[in-house]
GROMACS .gro file of C-alpha atoms in nm:
model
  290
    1UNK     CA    1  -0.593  -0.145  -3.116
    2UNK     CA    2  -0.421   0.169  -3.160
    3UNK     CA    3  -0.503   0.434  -2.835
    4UNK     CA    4  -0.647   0.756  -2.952
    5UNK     CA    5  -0.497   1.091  -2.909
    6UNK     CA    6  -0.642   1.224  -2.546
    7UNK     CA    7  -0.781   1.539  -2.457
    8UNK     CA    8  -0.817   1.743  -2.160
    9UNK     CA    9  -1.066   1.992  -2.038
   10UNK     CA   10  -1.021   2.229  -1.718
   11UNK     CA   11  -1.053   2.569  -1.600
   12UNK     CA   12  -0.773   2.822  -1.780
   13UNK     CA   13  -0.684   2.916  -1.403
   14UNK     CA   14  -0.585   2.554  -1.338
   15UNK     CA   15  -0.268   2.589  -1.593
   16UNK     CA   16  -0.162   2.918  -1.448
   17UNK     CA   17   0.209   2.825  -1.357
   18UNK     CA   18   0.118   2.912  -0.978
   19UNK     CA   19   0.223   2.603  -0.723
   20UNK     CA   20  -0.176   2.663  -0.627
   21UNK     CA   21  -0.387   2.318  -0.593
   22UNK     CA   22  -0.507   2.146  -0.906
   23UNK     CA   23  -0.898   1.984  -0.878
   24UNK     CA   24  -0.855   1.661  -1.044
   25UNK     CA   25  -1.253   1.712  -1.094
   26UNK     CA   26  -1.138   1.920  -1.325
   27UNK     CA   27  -0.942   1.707  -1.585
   28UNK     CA   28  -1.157   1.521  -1.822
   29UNK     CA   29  -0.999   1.207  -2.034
   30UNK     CA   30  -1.093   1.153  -2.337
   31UNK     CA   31  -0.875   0.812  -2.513
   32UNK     CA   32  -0.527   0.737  -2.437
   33UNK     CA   33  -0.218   0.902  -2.575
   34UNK     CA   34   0.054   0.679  -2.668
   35UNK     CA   35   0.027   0.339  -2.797
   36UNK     CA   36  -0.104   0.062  -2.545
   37UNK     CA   37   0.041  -0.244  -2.779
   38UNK     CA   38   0.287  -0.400  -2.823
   39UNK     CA   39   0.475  -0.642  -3.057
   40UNK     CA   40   0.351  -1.031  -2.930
   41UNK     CA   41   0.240  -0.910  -2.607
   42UNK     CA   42   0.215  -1.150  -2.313
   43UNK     CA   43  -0.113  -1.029  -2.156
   44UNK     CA   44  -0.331  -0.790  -2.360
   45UNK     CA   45  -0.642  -0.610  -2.154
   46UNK     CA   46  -0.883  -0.484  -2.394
   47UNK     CA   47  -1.196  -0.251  -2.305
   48UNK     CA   48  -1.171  -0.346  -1.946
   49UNK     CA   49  -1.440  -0.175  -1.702
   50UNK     CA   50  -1.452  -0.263  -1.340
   51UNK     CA   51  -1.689  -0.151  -1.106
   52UNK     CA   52  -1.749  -0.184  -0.732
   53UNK     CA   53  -2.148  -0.207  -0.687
   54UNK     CA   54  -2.180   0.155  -0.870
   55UNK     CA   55  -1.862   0.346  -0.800
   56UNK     CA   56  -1.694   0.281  -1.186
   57UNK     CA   57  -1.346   0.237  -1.096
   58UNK     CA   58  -1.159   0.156  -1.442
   59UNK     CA   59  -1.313   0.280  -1.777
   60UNK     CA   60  -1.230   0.099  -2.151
   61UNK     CA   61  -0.907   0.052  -2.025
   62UNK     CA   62  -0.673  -0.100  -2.309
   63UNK     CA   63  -0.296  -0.228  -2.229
   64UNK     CA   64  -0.008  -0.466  -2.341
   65UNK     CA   65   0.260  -0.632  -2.105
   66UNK     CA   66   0.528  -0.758  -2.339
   67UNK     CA   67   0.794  -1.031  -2.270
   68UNK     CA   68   1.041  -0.953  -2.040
   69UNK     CA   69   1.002  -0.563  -2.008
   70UNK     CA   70   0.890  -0.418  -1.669
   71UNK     CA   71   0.552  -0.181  -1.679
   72UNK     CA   72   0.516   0.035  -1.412
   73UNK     CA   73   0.150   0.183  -1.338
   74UNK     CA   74   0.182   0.548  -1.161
   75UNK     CA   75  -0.077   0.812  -1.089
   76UNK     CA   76  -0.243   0.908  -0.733
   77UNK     CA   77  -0.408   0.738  -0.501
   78UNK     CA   78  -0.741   0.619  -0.618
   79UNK     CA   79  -0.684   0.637  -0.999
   80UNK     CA   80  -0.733   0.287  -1.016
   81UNK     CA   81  -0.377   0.166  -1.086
   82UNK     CA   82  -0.407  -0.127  -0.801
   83UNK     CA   83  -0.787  -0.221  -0.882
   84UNK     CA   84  -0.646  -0.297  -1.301
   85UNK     CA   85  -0.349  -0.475  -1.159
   86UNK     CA   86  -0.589  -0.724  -0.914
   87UNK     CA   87  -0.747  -0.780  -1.221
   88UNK     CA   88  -0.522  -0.934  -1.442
   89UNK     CA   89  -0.460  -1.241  -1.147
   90UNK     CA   90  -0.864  -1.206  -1.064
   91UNK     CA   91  -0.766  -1.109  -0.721
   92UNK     CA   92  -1.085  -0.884  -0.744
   93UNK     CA   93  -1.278  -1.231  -0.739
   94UNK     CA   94  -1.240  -1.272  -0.364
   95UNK     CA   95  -1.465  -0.869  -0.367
   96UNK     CA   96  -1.835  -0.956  -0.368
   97UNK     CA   97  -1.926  -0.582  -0.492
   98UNK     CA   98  -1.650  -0.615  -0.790
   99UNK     CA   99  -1.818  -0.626  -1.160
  100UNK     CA  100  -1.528  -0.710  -1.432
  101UNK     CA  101  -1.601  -0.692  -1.764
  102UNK     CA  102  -1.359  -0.690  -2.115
  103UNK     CA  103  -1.143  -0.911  -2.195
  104UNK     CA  104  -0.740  -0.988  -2.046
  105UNK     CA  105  -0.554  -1.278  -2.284
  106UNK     CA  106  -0.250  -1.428  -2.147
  107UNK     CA  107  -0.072  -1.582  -2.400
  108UNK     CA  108  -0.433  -1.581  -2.600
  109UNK     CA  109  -0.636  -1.708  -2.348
  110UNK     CA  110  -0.910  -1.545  -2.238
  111UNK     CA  111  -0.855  -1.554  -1.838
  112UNK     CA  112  -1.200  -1.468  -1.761
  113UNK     CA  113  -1.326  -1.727  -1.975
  114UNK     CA  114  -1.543  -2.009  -1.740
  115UNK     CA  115  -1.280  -2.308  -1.801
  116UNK     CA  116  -0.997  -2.077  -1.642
  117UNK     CA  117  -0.958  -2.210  -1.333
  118UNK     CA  118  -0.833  -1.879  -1.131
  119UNK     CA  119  -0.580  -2.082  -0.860
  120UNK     CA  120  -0.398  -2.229  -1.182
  121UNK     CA  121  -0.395  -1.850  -1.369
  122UNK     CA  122  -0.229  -1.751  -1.076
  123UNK     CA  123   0.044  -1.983  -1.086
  124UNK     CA  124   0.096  -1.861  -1.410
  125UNK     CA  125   0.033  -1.461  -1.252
  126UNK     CA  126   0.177  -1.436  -0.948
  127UNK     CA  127   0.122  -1.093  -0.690
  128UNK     CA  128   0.355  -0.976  -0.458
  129UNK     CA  129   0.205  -0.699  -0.168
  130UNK     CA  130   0.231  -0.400  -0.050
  131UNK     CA  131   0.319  -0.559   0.267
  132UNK     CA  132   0.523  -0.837   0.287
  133UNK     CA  133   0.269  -1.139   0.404
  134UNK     CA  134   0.538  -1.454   0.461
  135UNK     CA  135   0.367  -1.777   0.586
  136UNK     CA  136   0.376  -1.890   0.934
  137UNK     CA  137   0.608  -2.144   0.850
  138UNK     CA  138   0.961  -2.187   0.804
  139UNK     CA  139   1.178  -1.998   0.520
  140UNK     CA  140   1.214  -2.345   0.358
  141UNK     CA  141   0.825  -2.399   0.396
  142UNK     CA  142   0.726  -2.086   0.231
  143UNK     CA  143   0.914  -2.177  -0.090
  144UNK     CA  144   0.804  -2.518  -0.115
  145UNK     CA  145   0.449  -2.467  -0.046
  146UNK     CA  146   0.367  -2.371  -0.396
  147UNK     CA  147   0.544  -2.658  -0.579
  148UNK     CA  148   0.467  -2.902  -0.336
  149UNK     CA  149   0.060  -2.825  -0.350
  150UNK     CA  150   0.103  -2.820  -0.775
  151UNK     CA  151   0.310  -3.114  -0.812
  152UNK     CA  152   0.608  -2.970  -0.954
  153UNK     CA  153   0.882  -3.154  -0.713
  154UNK     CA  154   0.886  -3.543  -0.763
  155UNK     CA  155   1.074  -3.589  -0.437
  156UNK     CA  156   1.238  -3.424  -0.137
  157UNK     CA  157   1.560  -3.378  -0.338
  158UNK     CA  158   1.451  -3.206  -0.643
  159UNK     CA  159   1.257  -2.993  -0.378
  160UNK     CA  160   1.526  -2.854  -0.208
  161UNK     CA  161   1.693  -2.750  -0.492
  162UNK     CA  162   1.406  -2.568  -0.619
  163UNK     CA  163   1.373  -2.362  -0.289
  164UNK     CA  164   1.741  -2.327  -0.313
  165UNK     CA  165   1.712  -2.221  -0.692
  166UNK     CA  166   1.437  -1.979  -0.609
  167UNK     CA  167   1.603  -1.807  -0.310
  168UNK     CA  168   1.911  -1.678  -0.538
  169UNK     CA  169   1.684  -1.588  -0.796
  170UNK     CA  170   1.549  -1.341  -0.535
  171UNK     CA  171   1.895  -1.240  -0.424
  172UNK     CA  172   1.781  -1.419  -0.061
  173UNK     CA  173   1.995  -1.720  -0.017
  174UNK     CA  174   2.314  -1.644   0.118
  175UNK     CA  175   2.137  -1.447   0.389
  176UNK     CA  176   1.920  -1.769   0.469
  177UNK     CA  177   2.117  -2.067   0.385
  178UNK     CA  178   2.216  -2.176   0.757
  179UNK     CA  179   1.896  -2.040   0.889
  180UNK     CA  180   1.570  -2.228   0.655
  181UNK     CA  181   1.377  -2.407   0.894
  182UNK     CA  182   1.415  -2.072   1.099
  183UNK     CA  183   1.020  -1.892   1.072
  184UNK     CA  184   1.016  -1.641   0.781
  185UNK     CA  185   0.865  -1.399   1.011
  186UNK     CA  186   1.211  -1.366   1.179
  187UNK     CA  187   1.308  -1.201   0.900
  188UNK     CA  188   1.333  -0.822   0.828
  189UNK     CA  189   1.072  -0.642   0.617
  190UNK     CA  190   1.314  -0.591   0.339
  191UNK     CA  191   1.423  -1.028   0.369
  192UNK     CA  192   1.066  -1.108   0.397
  193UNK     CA  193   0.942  -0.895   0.068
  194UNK     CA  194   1.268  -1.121  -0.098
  195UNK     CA  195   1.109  -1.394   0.095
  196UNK     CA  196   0.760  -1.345  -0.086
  197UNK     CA  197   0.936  -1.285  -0.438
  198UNK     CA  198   1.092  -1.629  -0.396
  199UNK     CA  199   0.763  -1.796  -0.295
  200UNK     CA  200   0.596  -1.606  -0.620
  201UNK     CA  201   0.915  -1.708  -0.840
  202UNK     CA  202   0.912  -2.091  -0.714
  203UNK     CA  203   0.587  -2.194  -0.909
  204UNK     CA  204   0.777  -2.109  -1.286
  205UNK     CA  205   0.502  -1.756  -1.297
  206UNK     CA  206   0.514  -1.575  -1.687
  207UNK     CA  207   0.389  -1.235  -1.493
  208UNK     CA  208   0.506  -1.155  -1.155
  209UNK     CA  209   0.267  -0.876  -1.063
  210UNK     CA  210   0.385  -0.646  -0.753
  211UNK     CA  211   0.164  -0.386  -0.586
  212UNK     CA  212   0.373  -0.097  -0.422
  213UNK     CA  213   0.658  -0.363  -0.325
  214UNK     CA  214   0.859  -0.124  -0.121
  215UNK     CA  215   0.637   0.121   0.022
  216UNK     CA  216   0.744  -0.041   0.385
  217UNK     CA  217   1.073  -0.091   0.315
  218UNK     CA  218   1.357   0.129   0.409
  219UNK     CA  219   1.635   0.300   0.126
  220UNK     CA  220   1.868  -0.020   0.115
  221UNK     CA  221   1.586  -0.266   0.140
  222UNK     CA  222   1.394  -0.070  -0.124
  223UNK     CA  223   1.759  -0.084  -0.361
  224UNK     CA  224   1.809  -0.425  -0.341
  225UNK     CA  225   1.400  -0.524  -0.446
  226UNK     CA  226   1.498  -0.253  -0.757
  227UNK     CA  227   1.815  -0.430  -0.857
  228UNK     CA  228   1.613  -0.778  -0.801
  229UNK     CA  229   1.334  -0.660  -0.986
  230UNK     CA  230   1.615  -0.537  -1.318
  231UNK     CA  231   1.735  -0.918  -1.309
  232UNK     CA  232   1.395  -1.100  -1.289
  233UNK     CA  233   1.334  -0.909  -1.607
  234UNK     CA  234   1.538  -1.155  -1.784
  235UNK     CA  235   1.280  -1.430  -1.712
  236UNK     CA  236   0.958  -1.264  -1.615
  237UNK     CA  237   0.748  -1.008  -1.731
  238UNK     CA  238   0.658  -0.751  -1.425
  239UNK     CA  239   0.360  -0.512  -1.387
  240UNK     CA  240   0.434  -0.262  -1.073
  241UNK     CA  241   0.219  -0.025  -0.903
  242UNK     CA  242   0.413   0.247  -0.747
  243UNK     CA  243   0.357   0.550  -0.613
  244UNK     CA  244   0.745   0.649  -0.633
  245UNK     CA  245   0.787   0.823  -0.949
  246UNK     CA  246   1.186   0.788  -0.903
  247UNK     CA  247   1.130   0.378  -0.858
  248UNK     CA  248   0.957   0.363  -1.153
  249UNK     CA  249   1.216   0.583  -1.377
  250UNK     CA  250   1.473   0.352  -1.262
  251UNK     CA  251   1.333   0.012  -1.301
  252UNK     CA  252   1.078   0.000  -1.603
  253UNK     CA  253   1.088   0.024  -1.952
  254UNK     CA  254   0.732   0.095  -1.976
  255UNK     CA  255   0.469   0.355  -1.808
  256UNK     CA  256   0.139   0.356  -1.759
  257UNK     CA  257  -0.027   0.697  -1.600
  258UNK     CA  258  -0.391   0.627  -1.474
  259UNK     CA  259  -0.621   0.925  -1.345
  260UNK     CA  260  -0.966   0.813  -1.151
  261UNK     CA  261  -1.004   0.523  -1.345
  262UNK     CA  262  -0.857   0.588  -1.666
  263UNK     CA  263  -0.579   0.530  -1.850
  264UNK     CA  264  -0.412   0.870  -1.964
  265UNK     CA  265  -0.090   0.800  -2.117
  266UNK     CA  266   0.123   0.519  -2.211
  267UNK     CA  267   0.497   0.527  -2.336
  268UNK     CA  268   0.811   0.406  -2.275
  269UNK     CA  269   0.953   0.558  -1.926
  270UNK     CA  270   1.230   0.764  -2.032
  271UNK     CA  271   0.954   0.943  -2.269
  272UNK     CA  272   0.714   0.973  -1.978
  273UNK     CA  273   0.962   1.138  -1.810
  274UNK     CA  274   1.088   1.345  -2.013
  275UNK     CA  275   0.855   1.506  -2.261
  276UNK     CA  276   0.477   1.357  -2.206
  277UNK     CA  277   0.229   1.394  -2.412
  278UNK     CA  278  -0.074   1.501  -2.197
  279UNK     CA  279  -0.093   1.771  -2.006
  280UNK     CA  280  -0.233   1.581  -1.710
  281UNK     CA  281   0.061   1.377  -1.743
  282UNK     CA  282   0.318   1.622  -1.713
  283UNK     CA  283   0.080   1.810  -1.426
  284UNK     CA  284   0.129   1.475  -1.244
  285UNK     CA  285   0.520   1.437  -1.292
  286UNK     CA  286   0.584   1.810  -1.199
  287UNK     CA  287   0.392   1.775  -0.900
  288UNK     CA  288   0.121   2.009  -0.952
  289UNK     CA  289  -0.117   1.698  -0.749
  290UNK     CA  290  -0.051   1.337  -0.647
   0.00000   0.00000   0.00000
């Protein structure tokens, strides 16, 4: 499933090296540069389309996520990065107008497949918003909720030490200890996103899936999700939309560049970076549009 080299059509003007306006009407994508696989992936998407009654919002869209390696998914708003990343939980089940078709294995199973059961897949693919969205229940509460619904605490003990566990994984639980049956609303944006991370993390997820994390957060709050994000590496694998081309540098090893609805270039970051391979990659990352 090796990507083809892409091409790119526009007007001469557009590539005068002016700081004038680029019309992204003007790009056309043919294939993706850079090679969408990888070696034992855990989630492959192959030939995925989506569309939302006609509007076609993601077109033959082909792309790995390997164990334990961060992908970040850039490119500006409305290029489709969020609607691919709903897909790969079936989040885009709950839209009535949403047509998915293709096929997304995780670990070799097709997730679209009629015996998936979607609330199980996404125990096993959690999402974390764009906004933080805690429960209306206690910090404890919001942890347990997802083991204690699945079955995966036998009794109140082994509970508490999973919301304990979960909590340090997200870098939350000496700021909560003394306060857990205190409402995790109380909390500030950038405790509550932690707060959300933990809830994701306490169900044992393969994929933690996180849509523009920080885009409410503040600098420090926004460092300390990056940093998290670096050590749940070592257990999870992690797809991230972002629209911070600096947050992506600094926390992925792999990058995805989507342009209205199709996947332009893939490589690993400090590539992307660096010396991409399209032009409307590099157009992107200089700031020519976004």
């Amino acid at each position: 499933m090796n990507a083809s080299a892409g091409e790119l059509t526009a007007e001469p003007e557009d590539f005068l090296a002016t700081k004038k306006t680029v019309e992204l009407s003007s790009y056309k994508v043919n294939g993706t540069v850079g090679d969408v696989t990888v070696t034992n992936p855990r989630m492959r998407a192959e030939q995925v389309n989506v569309w939302y009654g006609q509007k076609h919002a993601i077109k033959n869209v082909n792309l790995d996520i390997g164990h334990n390696e961060v992908l970040s998914m850039i490119g500006p708003s409305g290029c489709g990065k969020s609607t691919f990343l709903r897909c790969l939980n079936r989040m885009n089940d709950t839209i009535a107008s949403c047509k998915v078709n293709g096929s997304i294995k995780l670990d070799g199973q097709d997730i679209y497949h009629r015996d998936m059961d979607p609330v199980a897949l996404r125990v096993r693919v959690g999402m974390v918003f764009q906004k933080p969205n805690p429960f209306p229940k206690s910090i404890f509460e919001n942890v347990a909720y997802g083991p204690r619904i699945h079955g995966l605490a036998t009794d109140k003990a082994s509970l508490a030490e999973l919301v304990e566990s979960s909590l340090k994984k997200a870098g939350l639980w000496d700021e909560v200890k003394d306060y857990l049956h205190q409402p995790g609303t109380g909390l500030s944006g950038g405790q509550q996103q932690r707060l959300c991370i933990a809830r994701a993390i306490a169900v044992s997820p393969e994929i933690i899936l996180m849509d523009e994390p920080c885009s409410a957060l503040d600098p420090i709050a926004t460092a300390k999700i990056e940093e998290l994000i670096d050590e749940l590496r070592e257990n999870y694998s992690i797809a991230i939309v972002t629209h911070s081309m600096q947050q992506a540098a600094r926390v992925s090893q792999r990058t995805a560049y989507f342009h209205l609805g199709d996947l332009v270039e893939v490589g690993d970051t400090s590539q992307i970076f660096t010396s991409p391979k399209h032009q409307l990659t590099e157009d992107y990352i200089t700031g020519r549009f976004g």
